[in-house]
Amino acid sequence: MKNSLISLFFLFSIFALAQGNEHHDIDVLIFRADYQNALIEVENQLDTQPGDPATLCIKGRILRGMGDVNQAIQLYEKALQKDPTCERCLADYALYFMDRSDLKKADSTIKLIRAPKLAYTEYVLAKLDLKNYSISAIIHLNKSIALDPMMAEYYGVRGSYRLANGMSLTAKTDIDAGRALDTANLFCKLASARLHAVNGDLISARILCEGYLKADSSKAVLSLYSNILHHLGRFEESDAAIRKAIDFSGDNQDLHIQWAEQYYDREDMDGVCEQYTALLPLLSGPENAEKRAYLQREQEQLCNPNRSSYYYQRGIAAYNLKDFETAIEIYNRGLTKFPNSAMMLSFKANALIKLKSYAAAIPIYQKSLALRGTIARETADNSPDY
């Protein structure tokens, strides 16, 4: 049986090479986030193939993983000057744009590949589809596995896709297959922890992440670890983990968005505003215009004390936390500035009811009803999508 498995592995490896995946072994190291050894391997290839465009771009991918983005971009551009049709280069360059949330540039770059032949290209196409919430991601993932069935990463990503779409059993099959191929693959490790979390086993997910962190304190591991700690109610540790992720990778849109969402989930509006302030400077350039405009509207409504929504949202947060005294205090401050806010009056009365102050609540309800004609305007004031 063992000899049969070795023979099968050998056949799959030959098949992968035949499909143009001669960089398979370096990609395995990259997908483990083992950039030091990947760099040694790619330098060895460049010694035998000096100036090979695909290999130069893979070196750029490695350097980007090590934090040397400027040198990586220079290698991408140098390689594409030598061969503007280099499939691996275009796929890696598209992945670079995707990682910096420039999805339009990523899309236009990957479309320069007229007829994809590489498993890696299908993998990048799948990741772009996932960013765009396109169901065609699964098609590209299936193709990537068909072209290179020995790459653990592709199974991990497909497993995560299935997990996100409620297919836990098939997700586990993919994730287990990926881990069987390469126990050190970072994405498969994280997918395994996510599977535990989705199935409600947050303790096992936390333990897995803590084990991974002993070997790899990368952005991806720290981000997941922070999210798991958040859902366990360990907020200080969650904040420390995501702060470390930001320190590790530099300011990152996705991390600040995640942190803002975690603050929002725990009803901490000041924390949300702190992350909005950190996020806005990262949304420069025309590719982020729509996202930046939305965030500015949110920031204006949630973070500006000269807007009634500032007090309304914070009062709701305190109310949701069952801190009714604080909710009333916030509404009182808001009503000092906006005495005719029907929504704040109504929720202040609700908080008084929770405190069994029925007599005090009645006239406030009556005033709120008299001002009910302002509700539509106030709703618009409190929602950027209204």
mmCIF file of C-alpha atoms in Angstrom:
data_model
loop_
_atom_site.group_PDB
_atom_site.id
_atom_site.type_symbol
_atom_site.label_atom_id
_atom_site.label_comp_id
_atom_site.label_asym_id
_atom_site.label_seq_id
_atom_site.Cartn_x
_atom_site.Cartn_y
_atom_site.Cartn_z
ATOM 1 C CA MET A 1 0.000 0.000 0.000
ATOM 2 C CA LYS A 2 2.829 2.372 0.922
ATOM 3 C CA ASN A 3 4.572 1.748 -2.414
ATOM 4 C CA SER A 4 1.277 2.444 -4.210
ATOM 5 C CA LEU A 5 0.935 5.788 -2.453
ATOM 6 C CA ILE A 6 4.530 6.725 -3.332
ATOM 7 C CA SER A 7 3.854 5.800 -6.956
ATOM 8 C CA LEU A 8 0.664 7.866 -6.924
ATOM 9 C CA PHE A 9 2.532 10.856 -5.461
ATOM 10 C CA PHE A 10 5.205 10.481 -8.159
ATOM 11 C CA LEU A 11 2.597 10.340 -10.934
ATOM 12 C CA PHE A 12 0.800 13.434 -9.608
ATOM 13 C CA SER A 13 4.128 15.283 -9.366
ATOM 14 C CA ILE A 14 4.977 14.422 -12.973
ATOM 15 C CA PHE A 15 1.475 15.514 -13.997
ATOM 16 C CA ALA A 16 1.905 18.850 -12.235
ATOM 17 C CA LEU A 17 5.206 19.478 -14.019
ATOM 18 C CA ALA A 18 3.640 18.563 -17.331
ATOM 19 C CA GLN A 19 0.993 21.217 -16.731
ATOM 20 C CA GLY A 20 3.664 23.918 -16.484
ATOM 21 C CA ASN A 21 3.927 23.978 -12.652
ATOM 22 C CA GLU A 22 7.713 23.737 -12.522
ATOM 23 C CA HIS A 23 7.641 26.206 -9.611
ATOM 24 C CA HIS A 24 5.434 23.902 -7.514
ATOM 25 C CA ASP A 25 8.013 23.307 -4.761
ATOM 26 C CA ILE A 26 8.721 27.017 -4.329
ATOM 27 C CA ASP A 27 4.985 27.729 -4.190
ATOM 28 C CA VAL A 28 4.662 25.132 -1.418
ATOM 29 C CA LEU A 29 7.191 27.139 0.623
ATOM 30 C CA ILE A 30 5.449 30.440 -0.194
ATOM 31 C CA PHE A 31 2.085 29.025 0.878
ATOM 32 C CA ARG A 32 3.697 27.952 4.161
ATOM 33 C CA ALA A 33 4.933 31.570 4.587
ATOM 34 C CA ASP A 34 8.450 30.039 4.682
ATOM 35 C CA TYR A 35 9.903 32.931 2.731
ATOM 36 C CA GLN A 36 13.536 32.442 3.748
ATOM 37 C CA ASN A 37 13.748 28.948 2.258
ATOM 38 C CA ALA A 38 11.613 29.996 -0.708
ATOM 39 C CA LEU A 39 14.105 32.786 -1.436
ATOM 40 C CA ILE A 40 17.011 30.316 -1.362
ATOM 41 C CA GLU A 41 15.206 28.063 -3.841
ATOM 42 C CA VAL A 42 14.263 30.875 -6.210
ATOM 43 C CA GLU A 43 17.834 32.221 -6.197
ATOM 44 C CA ASN A 44 19.027 28.714 -7.142
ATOM 45 C CA GLN A 45 16.604 28.708 -10.075
ATOM 46 C CA LEU A 46 17.776 32.152 -11.172
ATOM 47 C CA ASP A 47 21.361 30.873 -11.141
ATOM 48 C CA THR A 48 20.390 28.311 -13.781
ATOM 49 C CA GLN A 49 17.835 30.544 -15.569
ATOM 50 C CA PRO A 50 19.105 34.130 -15.183
ATOM 51 C CA GLY A 51 16.462 36.737 -15.923
ATOM 52 C CA ASP A 52 13.619 34.226 -16.395
ATOM 53 C CA PRO A 53 10.487 36.443 -16.146
ATOM 54 C CA ALA A 54 8.303 33.948 -14.241
ATOM 55 C CA THR A 55 11.047 33.222 -11.711
ATOM 56 C CA LEU A 56 11.735 36.936 -11.234
ATOM 57 C CA CYS A 57 8.053 37.476 -10.430
ATOM 58 C CA ILE A 58 8.051 34.598 -7.974
ATOM 59 C CA LYS A 59 11.025 36.230 -6.276
ATOM 60 C CA GLY A 60 8.932 39.411 -6.164
ATOM 61 C CA ARG A 61 6.104 37.480 -4.494
ATOM 62 C CA ILE A 62 8.547 36.174 -1.886
ATOM 63 C CA LEU A 63 10.026 39.614 -1.215
ATOM 64 C CA ARG A 64 6.512 41.017 -0.850
ATOM 65 C CA GLY A 65 5.823 38.358 1.774
ATOM 66 C CA MET A 66 8.982 39.479 3.569
ATOM 67 C CA GLY A 67 7.800 43.096 3.516
ATOM 68 C CA ASP A 68 9.994 44.445 0.684
ATOM 69 C CA VAL A 69 7.138 45.707 -1.500
ATOM 70 C CA ASN A 70 9.174 48.252 -3.494
ATOM 71 C CA GLN A 71 11.733 45.675 -4.609
ATOM 72 C CA ALA A 72 8.909 43.284 -5.472
ATOM 73 C CA ILE A 73 7.228 45.839 -7.745
ATOM 74 C CA GLN A 74 10.538 46.529 -9.490
ATOM 75 C CA LEU A 75 10.908 42.808 -10.220
ATOM 76 C CA TYR A 76 7.323 42.550 -11.540
ATOM 77 C CA GLU A 77 7.859 45.502 -13.866
ATOM 78 C CA LYS A 78 11.289 44.271 -15.021
ATOM 79 C CA ALA A 79 9.879 40.820 -15.814
ATOM 80 C CA LEU A 80 6.855 42.178 -17.664
ATOM 81 C CA GLN A 81 9.100 44.443 -19.751
ATOM 82 C CA LYS A 82 10.946 41.307 -20.879
ATOM 83 C CA ASP A 83 7.734 39.355 -21.493
ATOM 84 C CA PRO A 84 4.436 41.291 -21.293
ATOM 85 C CA THR A 85 2.504 38.024 -21.749
ATOM 86 C CA CYS A 86 4.205 36.091 -18.917
ATOM 87 C CA GLU A 87 1.272 34.280 -17.285
ATOM 88 C CA ARG A 88 2.881 33.798 -13.881
ATOM 89 C CA CYS A 89 3.953 37.445 -13.758
ATOM 90 C CA LEU A 90 0.497 38.751 -14.607
ATOM 91 C CA ALA A 91 -1.101 36.424 -12.037
ATOM 92 C CA ASP A 92 1.334 37.505 -9.296
ATOM 93 C CA TYR A 93 0.945 41.198 -10.182
ATOM 94 C CA ALA A 94 -2.856 40.800 -10.067
ATOM 95 C CA LEU A 95 -2.519 39.190 -6.633
ATOM 96 C CA TYR A 96 -0.444 42.165 -5.485
ATOM 97 C CA PHE A 97 -3.202 44.593 -6.538
ATOM 98 C CA MET A 98 -5.809 42.372 -4.906
ATOM 99 C CA ASP A 99 -3.899 42.347 -1.611
ATOM 100 C CA ARG A 100 -3.918 46.140 -1.576
ATOM 101 C CA SER A 101 -7.706 46.116 -2.289
ATOM 102 C CA ASP A 102 -7.364 47.532 -5.806
ATOM 103 C CA LEU A 103 -9.766 45.008 -7.323
ATOM 104 C CA LYS A 104 -10.252 46.930 -10.576
ATOM 105 C CA LYS A 105 -6.513 46.921 -11.284
ATOM 106 C CA ALA A 106 -6.287 43.265 -10.270
ATOM 107 C CA ASP A 107 -9.114 42.404 -12.652
ATOM 108 C CA SER A 108 -7.654 44.340 -15.595
ATOM 109 C CA THR A 109 -4.231 42.737 -14.995
ATOM 110 C CA ILE A 110 -5.464 39.145 -14.810
ATOM 111 C CA LYS A 111 -7.581 39.669 -17.945
ATOM 112 C CA LEU A 112 -4.370 40.211 -19.920
ATOM 113 C CA ILE A 113 -3.964 36.430 -19.665
ATOM 114 C CA ARG A 114 -6.018 35.330 -22.664
ATOM 115 C CA ALA A 115 -5.978 31.564 -22.106
ATOM 116 C CA PRO A 116 -4.857 30.528 -18.581
ATOM 117 C CA LYS A 117 -2.717 27.408 -18.462
ATOM 118 C CA LEU A 118 -1.368 27.469 -14.901
ATOM 119 C CA ALA A 119 -3.025 26.144 -11.761
ATOM 120 C CA TYR A 120 -1.672 29.245 -10.007
ATOM 121 C CA THR A 121 -3.585 31.532 -12.398
ATOM 122 C CA GLU A 122 -6.827 29.674 -11.668
ATOM 123 C CA TYR A 123 -6.064 30.075 -7.966
ATOM 124 C CA VAL A 124 -5.623 33.862 -8.330
ATOM 125 C CA LEU A 125 -8.803 34.074 -10.441
ATOM 126 C CA ALA A 126 -10.641 32.214 -7.670
ATOM 127 C CA LYS A 127 -9.326 34.585 -5.000
ATOM 128 C CA LEU A 128 -10.421 37.564 -7.078
ATOM 129 C CA ASP A 129 -13.887 36.026 -7.492
ATOM 130 C CA LEU A 130 -14.048 35.495 -3.728
ATOM 131 C CA LYS A 131 -13.237 39.171 -3.165
ATOM 132 C CA ASN A 132 -16.020 40.064 -5.617
ATOM 133 C CA TYR A 133 -18.452 37.531 -4.050
ATOM 134 C CA SER A 134 -18.719 35.696 -7.378
ATOM 135 C CA ILE A 135 -19.964 32.104 -7.420
ATOM 136 C CA SER A 136 -17.568 31.304 -10.267
ATOM 137 C CA ALA A 137 -14.782 31.047 -7.647
ATOM 138 C CA ILE A 138 -15.539 27.348 -7.206
ATOM 139 C CA ILE A 139 -15.036 26.762 -10.949
ATOM 140 C CA HIS A 140 -11.533 28.241 -10.826
ATOM 141 C CA LEU A 141 -10.700 26.344 -7.631
ATOM 142 C CA ASN A 142 -11.756 23.073 -9.252
ATOM 143 C CA LYS A 143 -9.539 23.877 -12.251
ATOM 144 C CA SER A 144 -6.552 24.743 -10.039
ATOM 145 C CA ILE A 145 -6.858 21.373 -8.273
ATOM 146 C CA ALA A 146 -7.281 19.519 -11.563
ATOM 147 C CA LEU A 147 -4.096 21.144 -12.894
ATOM 148 C CA ASP A 148 -2.057 20.643 -9.703
ATOM 149 C CA PRO A 149 -3.692 18.030 -7.444
ATOM 150 C CA MET A 150 -0.720 18.005 -5.039
ATOM 151 C CA MET A 151 -1.021 21.653 -3.916
ATOM 152 C CA ALA A 152 -2.475 21.826 -0.401
ATOM 153 C CA GLU A 153 -3.299 25.532 -0.684
ATOM 154 C CA TYR A 154 -5.926 24.991 -3.367
ATOM 155 C CA TYR A 155 -7.812 22.458 -1.233
ATOM 156 C CA GLY A 156 -7.659 24.822 1.757
ATOM 157 C CA VAL A 157 -9.105 27.728 -0.197
ATOM 158 C CA ARG A 158 -11.854 25.543 -1.682
ATOM 159 C CA GLY A 159 -12.616 24.221 1.804
ATOM 160 C CA SER A 160 -12.901 27.762 3.149
ATOM 161 C CA TYR A 161 -15.213 28.701 0.271
ATOM 162 C CA ARG A 162 -17.462 25.743 1.073
ATOM 163 C CA LEU A 163 -17.338 26.553 4.785
ATOM 164 C CA ALA A 164 -18.447 30.144 4.111
ATOM 165 C CA ASN A 165 -21.353 28.783 2.073
ATOM 166 C CA GLY A 166 -22.605 26.428 4.781
ATOM 167 C CA MET A 167 -21.116 23.212 3.370
ATOM 168 C CA SER A 168 -19.279 22.081 6.512
ATOM 169 C CA LEU A 169 -18.921 18.412 5.575
ATOM 170 C CA THR A 170 -17.391 18.953 2.130
ATOM 171 C CA ALA A 171 -15.342 21.813 3.598
ATOM 172 C CA LYS A 172 -13.842 19.412 6.138
ATOM 173 C CA THR A 173 -13.038 16.921 3.366
ATOM 174 C CA ASP A 174 -11.101 19.581 1.442
ATOM 175 C CA ILE A 175 -9.345 20.971 4.509
ATOM 176 C CA ASP A 176 -8.320 17.476 5.646
ATOM 177 C CA ALA A 177 -7.062 16.701 2.135
ATOM 178 C CA GLY A 178 -4.969 19.867 2.141
ATOM 179 C CA ARG A 179 -3.504 19.122 5.561
ATOM 180 C CA ALA A 180 -2.701 15.562 4.497
ATOM 181 C CA LEU A 181 -0.699 16.938 1.558
ATOM 182 C CA ASP A 182 1.148 19.549 3.632
ATOM 183 C CA THR A 183 0.726 19.876 7.393
ATOM 184 C CA ALA A 184 2.712 23.142 7.296
ATOM 185 C CA ASN A 185 0.424 24.915 4.797
ATOM 186 C CA LEU A 186 -0.691 28.109 6.505
ATOM 187 C CA PHE A 187 -4.077 28.459 4.801
ATOM 188 C CA CYS A 188 -5.066 24.873 5.635
ATOM 189 C CA LYS A 189 -4.077 25.446 9.260
ATOM 190 C CA LEU A 190 -6.246 28.557 9.441
ATOM 191 C CA ALA A 191 -9.099 26.840 7.602
ATOM 192 C CA SER A 192 -9.007 24.040 10.188
ATOM 193 C CA ALA A 193 -9.271 26.581 13.022
ATOM 194 C CA ARG A 194 -12.120 28.376 11.211
ATOM 195 C CA LEU A 195 -13.948 25.060 10.813
ATOM 196 C CA HIS A 196 -13.814 24.538 14.579
ATOM 197 C CA ALA A 197 -15.016 28.114 15.156
ATOM 198 C CA VAL A 198 -17.912 27.819 12.700
ATOM 199 C CA ASN A 199 -18.955 24.564 14.361
ATOM 200 C CA GLY A 200 -19.071 26.402 17.697
ATOM 201 C CA ASP A 201 -15.862 24.955 19.141
ATOM 202 C CA LEU A 202 -14.122 28.255 19.822
ATOM 203 C CA ILE A 203 -11.854 26.739 22.481
ATOM 204 C CA SER A 204 -10.320 24.253 20.015
ATOM 205 C CA ALA A 205 -10.029 27.047 17.413
ATOM 206 C CA ARG A 206 -8.179 29.193 19.959
ATOM 207 C CA ILE A 207 -5.838 26.344 20.934
ATOM 208 C CA LEU A 208 -5.026 25.646 17.270
ATOM 209 C CA CYS A 209 -4.226 29.332 16.643
ATOM 210 C CA GLU A 210 -2.014 29.506 19.723
ATOM 211 C CA GLY A 211 -0.090 26.500 18.425
ATOM 212 C CA TYR A 212 0.327 28.141 15.013
ATOM 213 C CA LEU A 213 1.519 31.386 16.595
ATOM 214 C CA LYS A 214 4.508 29.584 18.120
ATOM 215 C CA ALA A 215 5.835 29.046 14.604
ATOM 216 C CA ASP A 216 4.223 31.889 12.638
ATOM 217 C CA SER A 217 3.052 35.269 13.922
ATOM 218 C CA SER A 218 1.814 36.360 10.496
ATOM 219 C CA LYS A 219 -1.041 38.747 9.775
ATOM 220 C CA ALA A 220 -3.377 35.912 8.775
ATOM 221 C CA VAL A 221 -2.891 33.919 11.997
ATOM 222 C CA LEU A 222 -3.106 36.978 14.251
ATOM 223 C CA SER A 223 -6.222 38.235 12.460
ATOM 224 C CA LEU A 224 -8.046 34.931 12.955
ATOM 225 C CA TYR A 225 -6.800 34.627 16.531
ATOM 226 C CA SER A 226 -8.109 38.119 17.306
ATOM 227 C CA ASN A 227 -11.514 37.267 15.870
ATOM 228 C CA ILE A 228 -11.751 34.039 17.885
ATOM 229 C CA LEU A 229 -10.763 35.830 21.113
ATOM 230 C CA HIS A 230 -13.339 38.514 20.332
ATOM 231 C CA HIS A 231 -16.105 35.919 20.094
ATOM 232 C CA LEU A 232 -14.895 34.383 23.354
ATOM 233 C CA GLY A 233 -15.372 37.799 24.996
ATOM 234 C CA ARG A 234 -11.642 38.220 25.662
ATOM 235 C CA PHE A 235 -11.585 41.722 24.242
ATOM 236 C CA GLU A 236 -8.253 43.007 25.597
ATOM 237 C CA GLU A 237 -6.410 39.964 24.225
ATOM 238 C CA SER A 238 -8.328 40.290 20.941
ATOM 239 C CA ASP A 239 -7.261 43.926 20.602
ATOM 240 C CA ALA A 240 -3.649 43.033 21.417
ATOM 241 C CA ALA A 241 -3.611 40.353 18.702
ATOM 242 C CA ILE A 242 -5.002 42.583 15.959
ATOM 243 C CA ARG A 243 -2.721 45.446 17.015
ATOM 244 C CA LYS A 244 0.223 43.054 16.654
ATOM 245 C CA ALA A 245 -1.063 42.040 13.200
ATOM 246 C CA ILE A 246 -1.093 45.705 12.145
ATOM 247 C CA ASP A 247 2.410 46.219 13.563
ATOM 248 C CA PHE A 248 3.573 43.108 11.675
ATOM 249 C CA SER A 249 2.089 43.941 8.278
ATOM 250 C CA GLY A 250 1.849 47.737 8.376
ATOM 251 C CA ASP A 251 -1.434 49.603 8.120
ATOM 252 C CA ASN A 252 -3.845 47.307 6.325
ATOM 253 C CA GLN A 253 -7.404 48.067 5.195
ATOM 254 C CA ASP A 254 -8.763 44.622 6.009
ATOM 255 C CA LEU A 255 -7.346 44.632 9.540
ATOM 256 C CA HIS A 256 -8.776 48.067 10.382
ATOM 257 C CA ILE A 257 -12.156 47.032 8.943
ATOM 258 C CA GLN A 258 -12.075 43.841 11.034
ATOM 259 C CA TRP A 259 -11.200 45.827 14.173
ATOM 260 C CA ALA A 260 -13.982 48.331 13.490
ATOM 261 C CA GLU A 261 -16.464 45.461 13.069
ATOM 262 C CA GLN A 262 -15.302 43.902 16.339
ATOM 263 C CA TYR A 263 -15.757 47.223 18.157
ATOM 264 C CA TYR A 264 -19.206 47.600 16.587
ATOM 265 C CA ASP A 265 -20.143 44.084 17.657
ATOM 266 C CA ARG A 266 -19.244 44.897 21.267
ATOM 267 C CA GLU A 267 -21.165 48.229 21.040
ATOM 268 C CA ASP A 268 -18.027 50.386 21.364
ATOM 269 C CA MET A 269 -18.756 53.310 19.043
ATOM 270 C CA ASP A 270 -15.651 55.271 20.080
ATOM 271 C CA GLY A 271 -13.523 52.267 19.090
ATOM 272 C CA VAL A 272 -15.280 52.133 15.706
ATOM 273 C CA CYS A 273 -14.505 55.827 15.152
ATOM 274 C CA GLU A 274 -10.867 55.256 16.086
ATOM 275 C CA GLN A 275 -10.585 52.612 13.349
ATOM 276 C CA TYR A 276 -12.412 54.778 10.813
ATOM 277 C CA THR A 277 -9.854 57.524 11.457
ATOM 278 C CA ALA A 278 -6.995 55.057 10.911
ATOM 279 C CA LEU A 279 -8.654 53.574 7.813
ATOM 280 C CA LEU A 280 -9.469 56.713 5.812
ATOM 281 C CA PRO A 281 -5.851 57.632 4.886
ATOM 282 C CA LEU A 282 -5.446 54.094 3.481
ATOM 283 C CA LEU A 283 -8.296 54.618 1.019
ATOM 284 C CA SER A 284 -6.464 56.934 -1.358
ATOM 285 C CA GLY A 285 -6.636 56.633 -5.114
ATOM 286 C CA PRO A 286 -9.560 56.395 -7.529
ATOM 287 C CA GLU A 287 -9.959 52.642 -6.991
ATOM 288 C CA ASN A 288 -11.108 53.347 -3.418
ATOM 289 C CA ALA A 289 -13.358 56.335 -4.172
ATOM 290 C CA GLU A 290 -16.649 54.528 -3.527
ATOM 291 C CA LYS A 291 -15.430 52.869 -0.340
ATOM 292 C CA ARG A 292 -13.940 56.161 0.900
ATOM 293 C CA ALA A 293 -17.175 58.094 0.259
ATOM 294 C CA TYR A 294 -19.203 55.484 2.155
ATOM 295 C CA LEU A 295 -16.788 55.532 5.093
ATOM 296 C CA GLN A 296 -16.844 59.335 5.237
ATOM 297 C CA ARG A 297 -20.656 59.268 5.465
ATOM 298 C CA GLU A 298 -20.472 56.667 8.234
ATOM 299 C CA GLN A 299 -17.821 58.676 10.068
ATOM 300 C CA GLU A 300 -19.875 61.870 9.829
ATOM 301 C CA GLN A 301 -22.951 60.188 11.309
ATOM 302 C CA LEU A 302 -21.260 58.101 13.980
ATOM 303 C CA CYS A 303 -18.304 60.222 15.046
ATOM 304 C CA ASN A 304 -19.456 63.862 14.774
ATOM 305 C CA PRO A 305 -20.857 65.144 18.132
ATOM 306 C CA ASN A 306 -22.680 67.901 16.233
ATOM 307 C CA ARG A 307 -24.993 65.290 14.692
ATOM 308 C CA SER A 308 -27.995 63.809 16.518
ATOM 309 C CA SER A 309 -26.941 60.386 15.213
ATOM 310 C CA TYR A 310 -23.801 60.575 17.398
ATOM 311 C CA TYR A 311 -25.923 60.429 20.560
ATOM 312 C CA TYR A 312 -28.603 58.155 19.153
ATOM 313 C CA GLN A 313 -26.090 55.457 18.158
ATOM 314 C CA ARG A 314 -24.243 55.583 21.478
ATOM 315 C CA GLY A 315 -27.505 55.506 23.406
ATOM 316 C CA ILE A 316 -28.608 52.427 21.443
ATOM 317 C CA ALA A 317 -25.236 50.801 22.183
ATOM 318 C CA ALA A 318 -25.623 51.341 25.936
ATOM 319 C CA TYR A 319 -29.244 50.139 25.750
ATOM 320 C CA ASN A 320 -28.185 46.950 23.939
ATOM 321 C CA LEU A 321 -25.625 46.343 26.692
ATOM 322 C CA LYS A 322 -28.495 46.729 29.213
ATOM 323 C CA ASP A 323 -26.784 49.758 30.733
ATOM 324 C CA PHE A 324 -30.001 51.760 30.832
ATOM 325 C CA GLU A 325 -28.711 54.488 33.146
ATOM 326 C CA THR A 326 -25.860 55.286 30.724
ATOM 327 C CA ALA A 327 -28.299 55.189 27.797
ATOM 328 C CA ILE A 328 -30.502 57.790 29.515
ATOM 329 C CA GLU A 329 -27.473 59.963 30.316
ATOM 330 C CA ILE A 330 -26.361 59.872 26.657
ATOM 331 C CA TYR A 331 -29.873 60.667 25.410
ATOM 332 C CA ASN A 332 -30.076 63.585 27.863
ATOM 333 C CA ARG A 333 -26.860 65.030 26.413
ATOM 334 C CA GLY A 334 -28.182 64.533 22.905
ATOM 335 C CA LEU A 335 -31.577 66.044 23.691
ATOM 336 C CA THR A 336 -29.880 69.127 25.110
ATOM 337 C CA LYS A 337 -28.610 69.782 21.570
ATOM 338 C CA PHE A 338 -31.535 68.225 19.672
ATOM 339 C CA PRO A 339 -34.625 68.596 21.882
ATOM 340 C CA ASN A 340 -37.020 67.589 19.093
ATOM 341 C CA SER A 341 -35.449 64.233 18.207
ATOM 342 C CA ALA A 342 -38.386 61.834 18.222
ATOM 343 C CA MET A 343 -36.069 58.818 18.042
ATOM 344 C CA MET A 344 -33.964 59.822 21.043
ATOM 345 C CA LEU A 345 -37.084 60.676 23.022
ATOM 346 C CA SER A 346 -38.628 57.322 22.213
ATOM 347 C CA PHE A 347 -35.534 55.333 23.184
ATOM 348 C CA LYS A 348 -35.028 57.376 26.341
ATOM 349 C CA ALA A 349 -38.604 56.444 27.317
ATOM 350 C CA ASN A 350 -37.812 52.780 26.500
ATOM 351 C CA ALA A 351 -34.814 52.902 28.863
ATOM 352 C CA LEU A 352 -36.960 54.461 31.589
ATOM 353 C CA ILE A 353 -39.460 51.620 31.179
ATOM 354 C CA LYS A 354 -36.636 49.097 31.645
ATOM 355 C CA LEU A 355 -35.837 50.873 34.913
ATOM 356 C CA LYS A 356 -39.557 50.735 35.837
ATOM 357 C CA SER A 357 -39.794 54.557 35.800
ATOM 358 C CA TYR A 358 -43.205 54.381 34.168
ATOM 359 C CA ALA A 359 -44.480 57.809 35.238
ATOM 360 C CA ALA A 360 -41.370 59.537 33.872
ATOM 361 C CA ALA A 361 -41.615 57.644 30.572
ATOM 362 C CA ILE A 362 -45.229 58.584 29.703
ATOM 363 C CA PRO A 363 -44.770 62.323 28.910
ATOM 364 C CA ILE A 364 -41.608 61.546 26.944
ATOM 365 C CA TYR A 365 -43.512 59.014 24.823
ATOM 366 C CA GLN A 366 -46.214 61.626 24.287
ATOM 367 C CA LYS A 367 -43.709 64.227 23.083
ATOM 368 C CA SER A 368 -42.088 61.613 20.791
ATOM 369 C CA LEU A 369 -45.482 60.795 19.241
ATOM 370 C CA ALA A 370 -46.176 64.485 18.659
ATOM 371 C CA LEU A 371 -42.867 64.704 16.721
ATOM 372 C CA ARG A 372 -43.304 61.445 14.778
ATOM 373 C CA GLY A 373 -43.329 63.353 11.472
ATOM 374 C CA THR A 374 -39.548 63.764 11.828
ATOM 375 C CA ILE A 375 -38.884 60.009 11.968
ATOM 376 C CA ALA A 376 -38.156 59.615 8.229
ATOM 377 C CA ARG A 377 -35.580 62.404 8.296
ATOM 378 C CA GLU A 378 -33.973 61.041 11.452
ATOM 379 C CA THR A 379 -33.818 57.540 9.970
ATOM 380 C CA ALA A 380 -31.943 58.936 6.986
ATOM 381 C CA ASP A 381 -29.625 60.780 9.376
ATOM 382 C CA ASN A 382 -28.789 57.534 11.143
ATOM 383 C CA SER A 383 -28.152 55.322 8.115
ATOM 384 C CA PRO A 384 -25.733 56.022 5.240
ATOM 385 C CA ASP A 385 -27.634 53.557 3.058
ATOM 386 C CA TYR A 386 -31.094 54.950 3.678
#
